[in-house]
Short mmCIF file of C-alpha atoms and ligand atoms in Angstrom, two decimals:
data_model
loop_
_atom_site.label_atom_id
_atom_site.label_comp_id
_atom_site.label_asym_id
_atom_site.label_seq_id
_atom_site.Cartn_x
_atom_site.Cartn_y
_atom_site.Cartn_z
CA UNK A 17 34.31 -1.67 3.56
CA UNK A 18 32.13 0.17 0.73
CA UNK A 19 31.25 3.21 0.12
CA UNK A 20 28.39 3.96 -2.53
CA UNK A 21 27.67 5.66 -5.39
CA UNK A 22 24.60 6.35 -7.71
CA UNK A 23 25.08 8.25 -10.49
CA UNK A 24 21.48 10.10 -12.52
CA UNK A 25 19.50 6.46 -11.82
CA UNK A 26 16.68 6.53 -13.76
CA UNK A 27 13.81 3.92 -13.04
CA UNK A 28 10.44 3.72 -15.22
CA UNK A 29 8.21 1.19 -14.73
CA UNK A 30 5.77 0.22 -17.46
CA UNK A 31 2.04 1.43 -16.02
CA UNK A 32 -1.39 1.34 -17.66
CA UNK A 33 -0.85 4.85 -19.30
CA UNK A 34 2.61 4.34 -20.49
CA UNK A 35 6.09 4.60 -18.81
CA UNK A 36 5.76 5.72 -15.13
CA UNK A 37 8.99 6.90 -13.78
CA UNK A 38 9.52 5.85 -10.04
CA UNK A 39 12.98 7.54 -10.37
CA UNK A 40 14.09 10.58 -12.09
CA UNK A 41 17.66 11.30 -12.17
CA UNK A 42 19.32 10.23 -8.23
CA UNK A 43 22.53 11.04 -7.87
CA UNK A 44 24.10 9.98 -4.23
CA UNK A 45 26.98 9.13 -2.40
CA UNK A 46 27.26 7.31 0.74
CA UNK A 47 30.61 6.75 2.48
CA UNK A 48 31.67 3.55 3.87
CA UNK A 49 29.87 3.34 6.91
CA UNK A 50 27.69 5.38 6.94
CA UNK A 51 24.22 4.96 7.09
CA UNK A 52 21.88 7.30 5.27
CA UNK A 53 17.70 7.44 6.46
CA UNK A 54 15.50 7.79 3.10
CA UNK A 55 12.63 9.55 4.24
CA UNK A 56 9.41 10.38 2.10
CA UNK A 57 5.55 10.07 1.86
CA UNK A 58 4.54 6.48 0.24
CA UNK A 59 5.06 5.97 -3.07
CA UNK A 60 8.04 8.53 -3.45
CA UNK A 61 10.25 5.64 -4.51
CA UNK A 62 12.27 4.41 -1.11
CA UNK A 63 11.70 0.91 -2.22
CA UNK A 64 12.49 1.10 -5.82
CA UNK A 65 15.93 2.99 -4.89
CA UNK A 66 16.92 -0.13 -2.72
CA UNK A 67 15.90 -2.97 -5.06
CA UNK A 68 17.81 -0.79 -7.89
CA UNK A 69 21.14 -1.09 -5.39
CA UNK A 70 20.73 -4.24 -4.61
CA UNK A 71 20.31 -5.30 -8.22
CA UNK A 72 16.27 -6.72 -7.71
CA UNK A 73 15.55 -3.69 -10.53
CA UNK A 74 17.80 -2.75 -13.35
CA UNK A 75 17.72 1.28 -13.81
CA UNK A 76 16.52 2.18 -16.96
CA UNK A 77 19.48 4.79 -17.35
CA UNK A 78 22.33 5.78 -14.52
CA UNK A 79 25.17 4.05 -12.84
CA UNK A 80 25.72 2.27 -9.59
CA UNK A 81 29.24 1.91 -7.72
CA UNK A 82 30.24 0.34 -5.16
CA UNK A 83 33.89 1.44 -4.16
CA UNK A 84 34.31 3.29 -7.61
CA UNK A 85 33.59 -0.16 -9.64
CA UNK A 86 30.64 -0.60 -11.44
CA UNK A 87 28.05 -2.89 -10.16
CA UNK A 88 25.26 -2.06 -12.85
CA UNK A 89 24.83 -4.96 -14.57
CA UNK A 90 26.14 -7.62 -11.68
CA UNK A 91 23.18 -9.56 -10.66
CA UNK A 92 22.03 -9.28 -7.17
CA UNK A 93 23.25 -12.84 -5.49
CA UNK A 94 27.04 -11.33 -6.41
CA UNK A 95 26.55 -7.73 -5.13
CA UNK A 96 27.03 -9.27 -1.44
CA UNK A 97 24.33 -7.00 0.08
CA UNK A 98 22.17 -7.81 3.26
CA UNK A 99 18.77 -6.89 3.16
CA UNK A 100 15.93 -7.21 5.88
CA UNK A 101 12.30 -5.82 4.96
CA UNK A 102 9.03 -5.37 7.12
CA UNK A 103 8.56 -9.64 6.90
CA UNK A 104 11.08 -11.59 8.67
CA UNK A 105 11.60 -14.85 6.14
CA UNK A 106 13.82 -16.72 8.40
CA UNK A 107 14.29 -20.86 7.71
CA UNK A 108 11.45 -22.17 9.77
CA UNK A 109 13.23 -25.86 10.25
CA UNK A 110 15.97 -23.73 12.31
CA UNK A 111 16.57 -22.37 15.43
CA UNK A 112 17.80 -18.82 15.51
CA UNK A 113 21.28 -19.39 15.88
CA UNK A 114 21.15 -22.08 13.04
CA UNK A 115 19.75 -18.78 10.88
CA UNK A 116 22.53 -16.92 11.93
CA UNK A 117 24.90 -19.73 11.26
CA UNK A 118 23.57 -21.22 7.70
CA UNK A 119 25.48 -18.69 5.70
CA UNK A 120 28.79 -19.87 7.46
CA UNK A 121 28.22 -23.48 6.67
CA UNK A 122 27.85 -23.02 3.19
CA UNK A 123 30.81 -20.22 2.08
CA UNK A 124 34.71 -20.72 3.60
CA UNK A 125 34.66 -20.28 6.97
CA UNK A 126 35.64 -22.06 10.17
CA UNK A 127 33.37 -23.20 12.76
CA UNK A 128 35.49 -20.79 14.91
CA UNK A 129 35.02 -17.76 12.33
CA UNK A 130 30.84 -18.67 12.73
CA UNK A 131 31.29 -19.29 16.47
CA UNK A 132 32.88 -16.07 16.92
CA UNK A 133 30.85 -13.65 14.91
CA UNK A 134 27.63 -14.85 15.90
CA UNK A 135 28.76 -14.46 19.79
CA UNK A 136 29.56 -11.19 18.97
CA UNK A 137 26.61 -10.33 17.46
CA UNK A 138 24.37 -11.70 20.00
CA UNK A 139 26.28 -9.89 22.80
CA UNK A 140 25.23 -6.63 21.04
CA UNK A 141 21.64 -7.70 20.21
CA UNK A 142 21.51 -7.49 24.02
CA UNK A 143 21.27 -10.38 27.24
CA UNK A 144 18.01 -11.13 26.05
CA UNK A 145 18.83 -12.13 23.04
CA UNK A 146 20.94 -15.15 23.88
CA UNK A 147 17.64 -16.81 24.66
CA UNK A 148 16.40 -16.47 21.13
CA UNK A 149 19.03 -18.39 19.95
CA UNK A 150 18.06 -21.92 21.37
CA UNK A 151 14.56 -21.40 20.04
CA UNK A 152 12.80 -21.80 16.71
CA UNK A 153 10.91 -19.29 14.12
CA UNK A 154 7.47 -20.41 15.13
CA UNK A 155 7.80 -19.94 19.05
CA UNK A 156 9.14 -16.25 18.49
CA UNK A 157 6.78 -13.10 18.38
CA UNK A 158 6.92 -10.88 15.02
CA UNK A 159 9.50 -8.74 16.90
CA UNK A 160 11.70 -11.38 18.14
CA UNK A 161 11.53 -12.88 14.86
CA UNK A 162 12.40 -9.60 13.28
CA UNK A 163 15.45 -9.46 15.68
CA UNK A 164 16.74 -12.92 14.45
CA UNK A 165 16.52 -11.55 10.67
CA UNK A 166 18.51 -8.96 11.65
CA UNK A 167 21.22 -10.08 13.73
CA UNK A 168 21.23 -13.11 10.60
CA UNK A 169 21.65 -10.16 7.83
CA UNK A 170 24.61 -8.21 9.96
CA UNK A 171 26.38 -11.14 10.67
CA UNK A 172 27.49 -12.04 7.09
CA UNK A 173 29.33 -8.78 7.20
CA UNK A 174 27.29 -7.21 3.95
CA UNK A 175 29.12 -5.27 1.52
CA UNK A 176 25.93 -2.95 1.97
CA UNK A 177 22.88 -3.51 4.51
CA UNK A 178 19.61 -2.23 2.78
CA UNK A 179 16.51 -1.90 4.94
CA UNK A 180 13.41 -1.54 3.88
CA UNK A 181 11.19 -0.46 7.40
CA UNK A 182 12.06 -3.31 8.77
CA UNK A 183 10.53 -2.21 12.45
CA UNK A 184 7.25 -0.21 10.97
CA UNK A 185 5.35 -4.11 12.42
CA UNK A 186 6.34 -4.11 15.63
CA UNK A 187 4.45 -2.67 18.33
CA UNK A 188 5.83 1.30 19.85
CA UNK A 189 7.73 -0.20 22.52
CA UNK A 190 9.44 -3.47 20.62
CA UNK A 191 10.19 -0.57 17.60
CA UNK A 192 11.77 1.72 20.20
CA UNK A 193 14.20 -0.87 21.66
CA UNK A 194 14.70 -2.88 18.32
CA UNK A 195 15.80 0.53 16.96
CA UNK A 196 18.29 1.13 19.54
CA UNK A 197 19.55 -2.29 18.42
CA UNK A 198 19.97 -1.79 15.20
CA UNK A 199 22.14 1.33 15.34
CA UNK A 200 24.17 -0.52 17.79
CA UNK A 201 24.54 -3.29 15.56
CA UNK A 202 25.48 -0.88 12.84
CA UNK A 203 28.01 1.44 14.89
CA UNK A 204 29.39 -1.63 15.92
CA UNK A 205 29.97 -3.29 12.68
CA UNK A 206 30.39 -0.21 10.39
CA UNK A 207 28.44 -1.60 7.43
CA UNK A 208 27.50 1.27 4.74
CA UNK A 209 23.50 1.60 5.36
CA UNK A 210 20.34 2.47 3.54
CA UNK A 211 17.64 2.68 6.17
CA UNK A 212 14.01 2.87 4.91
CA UNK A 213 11.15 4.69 6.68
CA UNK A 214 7.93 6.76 6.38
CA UNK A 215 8.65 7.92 9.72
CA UNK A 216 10.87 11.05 10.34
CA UNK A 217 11.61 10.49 13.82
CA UNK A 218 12.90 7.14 13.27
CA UNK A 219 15.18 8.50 10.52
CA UNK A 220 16.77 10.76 12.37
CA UNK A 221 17.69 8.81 15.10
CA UNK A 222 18.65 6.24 12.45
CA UNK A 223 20.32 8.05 9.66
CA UNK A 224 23.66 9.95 10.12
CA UNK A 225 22.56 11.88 6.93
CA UNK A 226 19.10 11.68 6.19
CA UNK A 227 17.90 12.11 2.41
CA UNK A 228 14.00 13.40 1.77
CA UNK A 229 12.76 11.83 -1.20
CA UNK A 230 9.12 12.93 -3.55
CA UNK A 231 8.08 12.02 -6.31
CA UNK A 232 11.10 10.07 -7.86
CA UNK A 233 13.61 12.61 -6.90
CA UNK A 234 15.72 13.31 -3.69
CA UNK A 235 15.28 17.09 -2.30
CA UNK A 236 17.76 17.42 0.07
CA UNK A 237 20.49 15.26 1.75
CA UNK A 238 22.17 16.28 4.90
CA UNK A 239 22.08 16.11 8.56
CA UNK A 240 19.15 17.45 11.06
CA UNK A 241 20.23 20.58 11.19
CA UNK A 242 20.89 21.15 7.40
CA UNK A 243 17.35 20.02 6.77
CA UNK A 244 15.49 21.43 9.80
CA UNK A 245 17.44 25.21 10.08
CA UNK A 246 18.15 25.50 6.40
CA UNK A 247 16.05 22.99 4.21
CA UNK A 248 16.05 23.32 0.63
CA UNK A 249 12.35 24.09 -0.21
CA UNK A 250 8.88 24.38 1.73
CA UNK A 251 8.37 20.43 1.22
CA UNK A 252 11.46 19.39 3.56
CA UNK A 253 10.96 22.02 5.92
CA UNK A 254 6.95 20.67 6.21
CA UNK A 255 8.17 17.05 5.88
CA UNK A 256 11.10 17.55 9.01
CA UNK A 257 9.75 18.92 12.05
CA UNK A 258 7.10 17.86 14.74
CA UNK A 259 4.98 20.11 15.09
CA UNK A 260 4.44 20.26 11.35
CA UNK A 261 5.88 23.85 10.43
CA UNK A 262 3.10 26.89 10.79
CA UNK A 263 2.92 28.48 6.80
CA UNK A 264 1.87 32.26 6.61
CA UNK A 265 1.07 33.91 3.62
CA UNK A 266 2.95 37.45 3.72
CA UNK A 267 4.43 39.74 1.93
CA UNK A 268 7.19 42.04 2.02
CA UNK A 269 7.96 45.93 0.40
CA UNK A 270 10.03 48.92 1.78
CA UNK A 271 11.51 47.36 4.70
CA UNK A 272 8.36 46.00 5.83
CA UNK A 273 6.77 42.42 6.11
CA UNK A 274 2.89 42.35 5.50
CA UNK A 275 0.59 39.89 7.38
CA UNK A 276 -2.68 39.49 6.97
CA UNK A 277 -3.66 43.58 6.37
CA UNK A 278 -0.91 44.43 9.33
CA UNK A 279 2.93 45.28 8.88
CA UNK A 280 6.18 45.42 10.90
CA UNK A 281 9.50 46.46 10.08
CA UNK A 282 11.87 43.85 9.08
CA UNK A 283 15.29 43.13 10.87
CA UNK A 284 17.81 45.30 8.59
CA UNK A 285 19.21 42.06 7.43
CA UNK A 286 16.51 40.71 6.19
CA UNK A 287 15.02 43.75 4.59
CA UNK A 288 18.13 43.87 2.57
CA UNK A 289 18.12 39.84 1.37
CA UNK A 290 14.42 39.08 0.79
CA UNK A 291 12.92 40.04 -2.94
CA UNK A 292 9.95 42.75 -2.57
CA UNK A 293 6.72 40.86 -3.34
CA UNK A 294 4.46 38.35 -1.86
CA UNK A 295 6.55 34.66 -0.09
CA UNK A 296 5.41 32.42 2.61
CA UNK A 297 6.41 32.54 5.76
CA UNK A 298 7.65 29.54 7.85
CA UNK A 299 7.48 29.39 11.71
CA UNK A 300 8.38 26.61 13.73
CA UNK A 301 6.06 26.44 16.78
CA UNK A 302 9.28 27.29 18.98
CA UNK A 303 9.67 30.37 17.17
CA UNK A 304 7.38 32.96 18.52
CA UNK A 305 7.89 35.54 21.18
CA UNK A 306 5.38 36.53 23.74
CA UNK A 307 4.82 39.79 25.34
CA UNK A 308 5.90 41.87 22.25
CA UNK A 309 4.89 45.78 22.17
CA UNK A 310 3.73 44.79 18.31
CA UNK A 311 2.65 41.64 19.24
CA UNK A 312 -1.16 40.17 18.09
CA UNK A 313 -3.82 37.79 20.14
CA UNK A 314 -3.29 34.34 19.96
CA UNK A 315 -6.91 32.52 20.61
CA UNK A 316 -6.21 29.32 21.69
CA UNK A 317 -8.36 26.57 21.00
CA UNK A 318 -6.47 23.92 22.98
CA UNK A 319 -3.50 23.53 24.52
CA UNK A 320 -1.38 19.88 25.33
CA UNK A 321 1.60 19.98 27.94
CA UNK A 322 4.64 17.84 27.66
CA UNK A 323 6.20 18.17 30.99
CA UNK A 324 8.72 15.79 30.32
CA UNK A 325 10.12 18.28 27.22
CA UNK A 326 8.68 21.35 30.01
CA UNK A 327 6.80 22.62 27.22
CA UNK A 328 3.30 23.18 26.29
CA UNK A 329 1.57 23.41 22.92
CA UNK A 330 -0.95 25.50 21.81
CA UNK A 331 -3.05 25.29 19.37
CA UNK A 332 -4.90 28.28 17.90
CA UNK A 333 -5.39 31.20 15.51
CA UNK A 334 -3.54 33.92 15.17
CA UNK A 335 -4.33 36.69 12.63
CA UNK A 336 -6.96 34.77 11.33
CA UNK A 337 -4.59 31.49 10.64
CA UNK A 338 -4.15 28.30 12.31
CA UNK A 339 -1.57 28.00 14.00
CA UNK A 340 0.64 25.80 16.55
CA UNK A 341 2.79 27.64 18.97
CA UNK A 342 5.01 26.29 21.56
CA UNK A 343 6.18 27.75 24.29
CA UNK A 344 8.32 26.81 28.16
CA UNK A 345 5.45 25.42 30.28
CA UNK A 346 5.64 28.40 32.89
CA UNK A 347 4.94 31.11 30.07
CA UNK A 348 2.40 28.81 28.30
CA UNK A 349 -0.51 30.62 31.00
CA UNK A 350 -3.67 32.06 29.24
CA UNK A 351 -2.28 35.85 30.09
CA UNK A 352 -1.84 38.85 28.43
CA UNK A 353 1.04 37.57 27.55
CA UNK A 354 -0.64 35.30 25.01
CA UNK A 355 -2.28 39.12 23.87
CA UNK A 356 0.51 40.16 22.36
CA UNK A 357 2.40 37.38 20.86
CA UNK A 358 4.28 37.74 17.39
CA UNK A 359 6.80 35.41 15.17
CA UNK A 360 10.25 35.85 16.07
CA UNK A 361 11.27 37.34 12.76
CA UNK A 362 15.15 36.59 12.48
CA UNK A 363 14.66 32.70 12.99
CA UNK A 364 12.11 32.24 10.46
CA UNK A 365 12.32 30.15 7.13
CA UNK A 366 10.70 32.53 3.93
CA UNK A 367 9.84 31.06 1.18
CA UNK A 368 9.17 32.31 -2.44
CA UNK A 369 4.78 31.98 -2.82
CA UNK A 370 4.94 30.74 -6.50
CA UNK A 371 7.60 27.81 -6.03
CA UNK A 372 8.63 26.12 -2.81
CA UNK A 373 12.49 28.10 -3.08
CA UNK A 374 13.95 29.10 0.13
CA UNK A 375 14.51 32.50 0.46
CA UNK A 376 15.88 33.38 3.45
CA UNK A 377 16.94 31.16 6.51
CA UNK A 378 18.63 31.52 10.12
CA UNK A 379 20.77 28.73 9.78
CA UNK A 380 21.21 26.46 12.83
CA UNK A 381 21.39 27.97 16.36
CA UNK A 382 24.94 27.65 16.95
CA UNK A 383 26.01 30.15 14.30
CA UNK A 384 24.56 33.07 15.76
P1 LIG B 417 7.79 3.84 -1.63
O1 LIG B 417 8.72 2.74 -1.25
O2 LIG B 417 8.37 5.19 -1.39
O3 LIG B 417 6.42 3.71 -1.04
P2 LIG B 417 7.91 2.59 -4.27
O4 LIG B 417 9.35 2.60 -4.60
O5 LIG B 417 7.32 1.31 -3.78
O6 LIG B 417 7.59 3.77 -3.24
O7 LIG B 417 7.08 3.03 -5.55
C1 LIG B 417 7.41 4.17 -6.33
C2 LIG B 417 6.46 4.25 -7.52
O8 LIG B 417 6.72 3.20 -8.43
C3 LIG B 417 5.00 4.13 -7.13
O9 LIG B 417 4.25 4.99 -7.96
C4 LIG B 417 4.68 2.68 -7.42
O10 LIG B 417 3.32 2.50 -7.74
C5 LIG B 417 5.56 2.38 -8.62
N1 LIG B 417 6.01 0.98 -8.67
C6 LIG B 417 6.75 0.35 -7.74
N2 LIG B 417 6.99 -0.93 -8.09
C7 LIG B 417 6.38 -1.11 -9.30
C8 LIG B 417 6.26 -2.22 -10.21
N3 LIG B 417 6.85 -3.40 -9.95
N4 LIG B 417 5.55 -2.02 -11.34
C9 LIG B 417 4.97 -0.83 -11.62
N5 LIG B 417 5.05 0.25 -10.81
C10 LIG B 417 5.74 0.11 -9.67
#
C-alpha cells in the first residue's frame, strides 16, 4: 500500500552543450493504487521520470515520497519497486514458474506463501498461461516471454510497479490481449502504477489518470474527459484525440467569430467569455453540423467508413483548410447536405493564437 509523491523533481543531464534538463520542475501525486498513463512524444522524459522513482537517477533538485517518507536518497534495491521495460530479462536457466518463484526463495516466505501467490497470479494471467509455467525462456515467443516478466514483477507485491512500454514489441493482437492482462493484474492486486507509453490509446485504457508530458514538464493530469473536453492548452487537446483535432485560425469582434473572410454570430455565451482579437479554433471531427442555413461546402477528398463505430470519416477542405469531419454513416452521403456544413460552435475548444491557453471550452457532455 503506497501512494506517491514527487515534489518540483528536477533532472539535468550533462550533454555536449552543457546541462540538458530532461526534467523541469514535476510535481505529482499518485494515490495508492492507482495507476497513472504518462503519455508524450519521445524524448519528453517518460523514462527519466521512472528511473528518478525508482532511484536508477538521482534528481538534481526535488523530493520523492513514498507514503509521506522520503525516499530521495534510498538507493533503488531498498525502494521495493517492480519494474518491467520493453526487454523481458527473465533467468534463462529457469522455467517460468521458477522466475516467478526465485524472489520467494531468497526473502522470508513459505513455500505455501510462493505456492499461493503465484497460483493466484497465474489464474489471472489467464488458462493459457498455466502452460507457460512448465516451460523455459528460450521456448517462449517475445510476448509470452513478456507475460512471464510480468506476472514475475506483480507477484512480489511491489511497493510501486513502474513500466516502461513494456507491450510497444509485441505484435497488435498479443499487445491487445497482454494489455487486458495487465490491468487485470493491476485491479486485482492494487499496486500504485506508472504506466509508460507513446501511444494514447493504450494510456487511456491503461491509466485511471493519464498525465501528458513535453519537453521535461507535465501539462495536464486528469482523466479522459478532463483532457479531451477541457484540456489545458492546444498541445493536449492535439496530443488526446483520434482524429487528431481540426485547428482553424479565426477571429472574433462584436459578437461575431471570423473565418477565413466569412462571419457568424457567436452563441451569447460565448460572445460574452472569449477576448476580442484573433484565437484558434479547435474542432473535433465529431463536432460539425450538417445542413446548416449558414453552413459552407465541404469538398471531400476521401472518405473511410467504420461501420463497426457506424461512422464515416471524411476527409477534406473546408473554407480553404484541411480538415477531418466525422459524421453517423447514414448522413455521411455526398449530398447537399455536405453543402452546407458548419462547426458546431458551443462544443468547440478556442484557443488564444499567440500561446497555446485555452480560452473557452464545453466541458464534457454530461454537464450540459
Ligand atoms: P522518453 O522516455 O520520453 O523518450 P527520456 O526520458 O528517455 O525520454 O529522455 C528525455 C531527455 O533526456 C532526452 O532529451 C534524452 O536525450 C535525455 N537523456 C535521457 N537519458 C540520458 C542520459 N543518460 N544522458 C544524457 N541525456 C539523457
Amino acid at each position: 500500500m503506497t501512494s506517491l509523491r514527487l515534489a518540483h523533481i528536477v533532472k539535468d543531464y550533462d550533454g555536449p552543450g552543457g546541462r540538458q534538463p530532461a526534467l523541469r520542475d514535476i510535481s505529482l501525486e499518485v494515490a495508492d493504487g492507482e495507476t497513472l498513463a504518462i503519455v508524450g512524444p519521445s524524448g519528453c522524459g517518460k523514462s527519466t521520470l521512472l528511473k528518478v522513482v525508482a532511484g536508477l537517477e538521482f534528481p538534481t533538485h526535488g523530493r520523492i515520497y513514498y507514503n509521506d517518507v522520503d525516499m530521495t536518497e534510498i538507493k533503488p534495491q531498498d525502494r521495493g519497486v517492480g519494474m518491467v521495460f520493453q526487454d523481458y530479462a527473465l533467468y534463462p536457466a529457469m522455467k517460468s514458474k521458477g522466475n516467478l518463484a526465485y524472489y520467494f526463495e531468497h526473502h522470508a516466505y513459505t513455500h505455501e506463501q510462493m505456492e499461493e501467490r503465484v497460483r493466484r497470479t497465474a489464474d489471472l494471467m489467464g488458462v493459457d498461461f498455466q502452460h507457460l509455467l512448465g516451460r523455459f525462456p528460450e521456448t517462449l515467443s517475445g510476448g509470452e516471454q513478456q507475460r512471464v516478466a510480468i506476472a514475475r514483477c506483480i507477484v512480489r507485491d511491489p511497493t510501486i510497479f513502474l513500466m516502461d512500454e513494456p507491450i510497444v514489441n509485441l505484435d497488435a493482437k498479443r499487445r491487445e490481449r497482454t494489455r487486458i492482462e495487465i490491468k487485470k493484474l493491476l485491479r486485482a492486486f492494487q499496486v500504485t502504477t506508472l504506466y509508460v507509453t507513446h501511444d494514447q490509446q493504450e494510456a487511456i485504457f491503461m491509466g485511471d489518470r493519464l498525465a501528458v508530458m513535453r519537453a521535461g514538464r507535465i501539462e495536464q493530469v486528469g482523466s479522459f474527459d478532463d483532457l479531451y473536453y477541457s484540456p489545458a492548452n492546444l498541445f493536449v487537446a492535439t496530443f488526446i484525440g483520434s482524429p487528431p483535432l481540426n485547428v482553424l485560425p479565426a477571429a472574433v469582434g462584436e459578437g461575431r467569430l471570423y473565418l477565413a473572410g466569412e462571419s457568424w454570430p457567436l452563441p451569447p455565451s460565448l460572445a460574452a467569455s472569449l477576448p476580442p482579437g484573433p484565437l484558434r479554433l479547435g474542432v473535433r471531427a465529431e463536432h460539425w453540423l450538417r445542413d446548416q442555413e449558414d453552413g459552407r461546402p465541404l469538398e471531400v477528398s476521401h472518405s473511410e467508413q467504420l461501420p463497426t463505430e457506424r461512422i464515416a470519416l471524411l476527409y477534406g477542405t473546408w473554407l480553404g483548410q484541411r480538415v477531418t469531419v466525422s459524421l453517423p454513416l447514414e448522413q455521411a452521403g455526398e449530398g447537399a447536405g455536405l453543402r452546407r456544413l458548419r462547426p458546431d460552435w458551443e462544443q468547440l475548444l478556442y484557443f488564444a493564437a499567440d500561446d497555446e491557453r485555452l480560452l473557452a471550452s464545453p466541458g464534457p457532455p454530461d454537464l450540459f
